[in-house]
Amino acid sequence: MSDSVAFDPREIDKLIDESDPAVLGICSDSLMEVLGYVSSLGFTLLVDVFGVDYPEREKRIELIYILLDMKQNRRCHVKLAVDPALEKVPTCCGIFRAADWFEREVYDMYGVIFSDHPRLERILTDYGFEGFPMLKDFPLTGYKEVRYDLETKKVVYEDVNLPQEYRSFDFLTPWEGTKYVDEMSGEKKD
C-alpha cells in the first residue's frame, strides 16, 4: 500500500474504467475528496469499512472502504494506511450514512479515531473493555476475565489468571512419518 497518491480525478477515472474492482490507494488527507468524487461517479452504496492490522508497517492499520455502483454493478475499494496513535481519520458519515456503524466497529476493534463522528463509541465490546482486540499484539486471553458471581449477584471483572503456561501444539501427528501413510501417498522416505 505504499502507492498512495494525492487526489487526481483523471487517475481515478482510469483505474475505475480499467479494473473491477478498482483499487485506489490514497492518503488520509484526500479521503473525503476521493469518496465524494467516487460517489458522484455512481458508487453510492458503502458496503463496508474495515481495517487490517500490519504491525510491521509504520502506519500499521489499513482501512478499506468498499463501494458499489448498483446501476452498473461495479465495485471500488478505497484504501488508506493510518497510524491510530498519531492521526485521526475524517468521518464519511456526511457522504454515506452507513459509515456510522462501520466506523464505530473499526474504532472498537482497531482504535482508529474518526474525527467529527456523530457517536464514536464502542459497539461490540463491553463498556469497560481495555485495548483493541483485532490488533495482532492483543493477547489471546485479553486482560480481564468477566464472569457472573452468584454470591454477589453481579458481573465481576478480574485479571486473567492462567493456571498453566501456554502450551505449544506444534508437533507431528501420529500419522506423519509412518510407513503406511508414506506408501499410500506414493512418497518414499529413507
Coordinates of C-alpha atoms in Angstrom, one line a residue:
M1 CA 0.0 0.0 0.0
S2 CA 2.9 2.3 -0.5
D3 CA 1.5 3.7 -3.7
S4 CA -0.7 6.3 -2.0
V5 CA -1.3 9.3 -4.2
A6 CA -3.0 12.6 -3.9
F7 CA -6.4 13.1 -5.4
D8 CA -6.4 13.2 -9.2
P9 CA -9.7 12.7 -10.9
R10 CA -8.1 11.5 -14.2
E11 CA -6.2 8.7 -12.4
I12 CA -9.3 7.6 -10.6
D13 CA -11.4 7.6 -13.8
K14 CA -8.7 5.5 -15.5
L15 CA -8.5 3.0 -12.6
I16 CA -12.3 2.6 -12.5
D17 CA -12.5 2.1 -16.2
E18 CA -9.7 -0.5 -16.3
S19 CA -10.5 -2.8 -13.4
D20 CA -13.3 -4.2 -11.4
P21 CA -12.9 -3.8 -8.5
A22 CA -11.0 -0.6 -8.9
V23 CA -8.5 -0.3 -6.0
L24 CA -7.5 3.2 -5.1
G25 CA -4.6 3.7 -2.7
I26 CA -4.9 7.2 -1.2
C27 CA -3.5 9.3 1.7
S28 CA -5.9 10.2 4.5
D29 CA -5.8 13.9 3.6
S30 CA -7.7 13.3 0.4
L31 CA -10.2 10.7 1.8
M32 CA -13.2 13.0 1.8
E33 CA -12.4 14.4 -1.6
V34 CA -11.9 11.0 -3.2
L35 CA -15.1 9.5 -1.5
G36 CA -17.1 12.4 -2.7
Y37 CA -15.8 12.2 -6.2
V38 CA -16.3 8.4 -6.4
S39 CA -19.8 8.8 -5.1
S40 CA -20.6 11.3 -7.9
L41 CA -19.5 8.6 -10.4
G42 CA -22.3 6.3 -9.2
F43 CA -20.7 4.4 -6.3
T44 CA -23.4 5.4 -3.9
L45 CA -23.6 2.3 -1.7
L46 CA -21.0 1.9 1.0
V47 CA -20.9 -1.8 1.5
D48 CA -18.3 -2.0 4.3
V49 CA -15.4 -0.2 6.1
F50 CA -12.9 -2.4 7.8
G51 CA -9.4 -2.5 9.0
V52 CA -6.4 -4.8 8.6
D53 CA -3.5 -4.7 11.1
Y54 CA 0.0 -4.8 9.7
P55 CA 2.2 -4.4 12.8
E56 CA 5.4 -4.3 10.8
R57 CA 4.4 -1.2 8.9
E58 CA 4.9 2.4 10.2
K59 CA 1.2 3.1 9.6
R60 CA 0.0 -0.2 10.9
I61 CA -3.7 -0.1 10.1
E62 CA -5.0 -0.2 6.6
L63 CA -8.6 1.0 6.2
I64 CA -10.6 -0.4 3.3
Y65 CA -13.8 1.3 2.1
I66 CA -15.8 -1.0 -0.3
L67 CA -18.2 0.9 -2.5
L68 CA -20.8 -0.4 -5.0
D69 CA -22.3 1.2 -8.1
M70 CA -25.6 -0.6 -8.2
K71 CA -26.6 0.6 -11.7
Q72 CA -23.5 -0.7 -13.4
N73 CA -22.6 -3.5 -10.9
R74 CA -19.1 -2.1 -10.4
R75 CA -17.1 -2.1 -7.2
C76 CA -14.4 0.3 -5.9
H77 CA -12.1 -0.3 -3.0
V78 CA -10.5 2.8 -1.4
K79 CA -7.5 2.0 0.8
L80 CA -5.5 4.2 3.1
A81 CA -2.9 3.5 5.8
V82 CA -3.1 5.2 9.2
D83 CA -1.3 5.2 12.5
P84 CA -4.1 5.3 15.1
A85 CA -1.7 6.5 17.7
L86 CA -0.8 9.6 15.7
E87 CA -3.6 10.6 13.4
K88 CA -7.4 10.8 13.1
V89 CA -9.4 9.9 10.0
P90 CA -12.2 12.2 8.9
T91 CA -15.6 10.5 9.2
C92 CA -17.5 9.9 5.9
C93 CA -20.9 9.8 7.6
G94 CA -21.9 13.0 5.7
I95 CA -21.4 11.2 2.4
F96 CA -22.5 7.7 3.4
R97 CA -24.9 7.3 6.3
A98 CA -24.0 3.6 6.6
A99 CA -20.5 4.6 7.7
D100 CA -21.7 5.4 11.2
W101 CA -21.8 1.8 12.4
F102 CA -18.8 0.7 10.2
E103 CA -16.6 3.4 11.7
R104 CA -17.7 2.6 15.2
E105 CA -16.7 -1.0 14.6
V106 CA -13.3 0.0 13.3
Y107 CA -12.8 2.2 16.3
D108 CA -13.8 -0.6 18.7
M109 CA -11.7 -3.3 17.1
Y110 CA -8.6 -1.3 16.0
G111 CA -8.6 2.0 17.9
V112 CA -8.8 4.3 14.8
I113 CA -10.4 7.6 15.8
F114 CA -12.8 9.2 13.2
S115 CA -12.9 13.0 13.7
D116 CA -16.4 14.6 13.8
H117 CA -18.1 11.3 14.1
P118 CA -21.6 11.8 15.5
R119 CA -21.4 9.0 18.1
L120 CA -17.9 7.4 18.2
E121 CA -18.1 4.8 21.0
R122 CA -17.7 1.1 21.4
I123 CA -20.2 -1.0 19.6
L124 CA -19.2 -4.7 20.1
T125 CA -17.1 -4.8 23.3
D126 CA -18.1 -4.1 26.9
Y127 CA -18.1 -0.6 28.3
G128 CA -15.0 -1.0 30.4
F129 CA -13.1 -3.0 27.8
E130 CA -9.4 -2.2 27.6
G131 CA -7.5 -2.4 24.4
F132 CA -8.4 -3.2 20.8
P133 CA -9.0 -6.9 20.2
M134 CA -8.2 -7.1 16.4
L135 CA -4.7 -5.8 16.8
K136 CA -2.3 -8.6 16.3
D137 CA -0.4 -7.8 19.5
F138 CA -3.5 -8.0 21.6
P139 CA -3.2 -11.1 24.0
L140 CA -5.4 -14.1 23.1
T141 CA -6.8 -14.2 26.6
G142 CA -7.4 -10.5 26.9
Y143 CA -6.6 -8.5 30.0
K144 CA -9.7 -9.1 32.1
E145 CA -11.9 -12.1 32.8
V146 CA -15.7 -11.4 33.0
R147 CA -17.9 -13.7 35.0
Y148 CA -21.2 -13.6 36.9
D149 CA -20.7 -14.1 40.7
L150 CA -23.7 -16.0 42.2
E151 CA -22.9 -14.8 45.7
T152 CA -22.8 -11.1 45.0
K153 CA -25.3 -11.5 42.1
K154 CA -23.4 -9.2 39.8
V155 CA -20.9 -9.2 37.0
V156 CA -17.3 -9.3 38.2
Y157 CA -14.2 -8.2 36.3
E158 CA -10.9 -10.0 37.4
D159 CA -7.4 -10.1 36.0
V160 CA -6.9 -13.1 33.8
N161 CA -5.4 -16.0 35.8
L162 CA -3.8 -18.7 33.7
P163 CA -3.5 -21.9 35.8
Q164 CA -0.9 -23.3 33.4
E165 CA 1.5 -21.9 30.9
Y166 CA 0.7 -21.7 27.3
R167 CA 1.4 -25.0 25.6
S168 CA 2.7 -25.3 22.1
F169 CA 0.6 -27.7 20.0
D170 CA 3.1 -27.6 17.0
F171 CA 4.1 -31.2 16.8
L172 CA 4.0 -34.1 14.4
T173 CA 0.8 -36.0 14.3
P174 CA 0.9 -39.8 14.9
W175 CA 0.2 -40.3 11.2
E176 CA 3.1 -38.2 9.9
G177 CA 6.2 -40.1 9.0
T178 CA 4.6 -43.6 9.4
K179 CA 5.4 -46.1 6.8
Y180 CA 1.8 -46.9 5.6
V181 CA 0.9 -43.2 5.1
D182 CA 4.0 -42.7 3.0
E183 CA 3.3 -45.8 0.9
M184 CA -0.3 -44.6 0.3
S185 CA 0.8 -41.2 -0.8
G186 CA 3.4 -42.7 -3.1
E187 CA 6.3 -41.0 -1.3
K188 CA 9.4 -42.8 -0.4
K189 CA 11.4 -41.8 2.7
D190 CA 14.7 -43.1 3.7

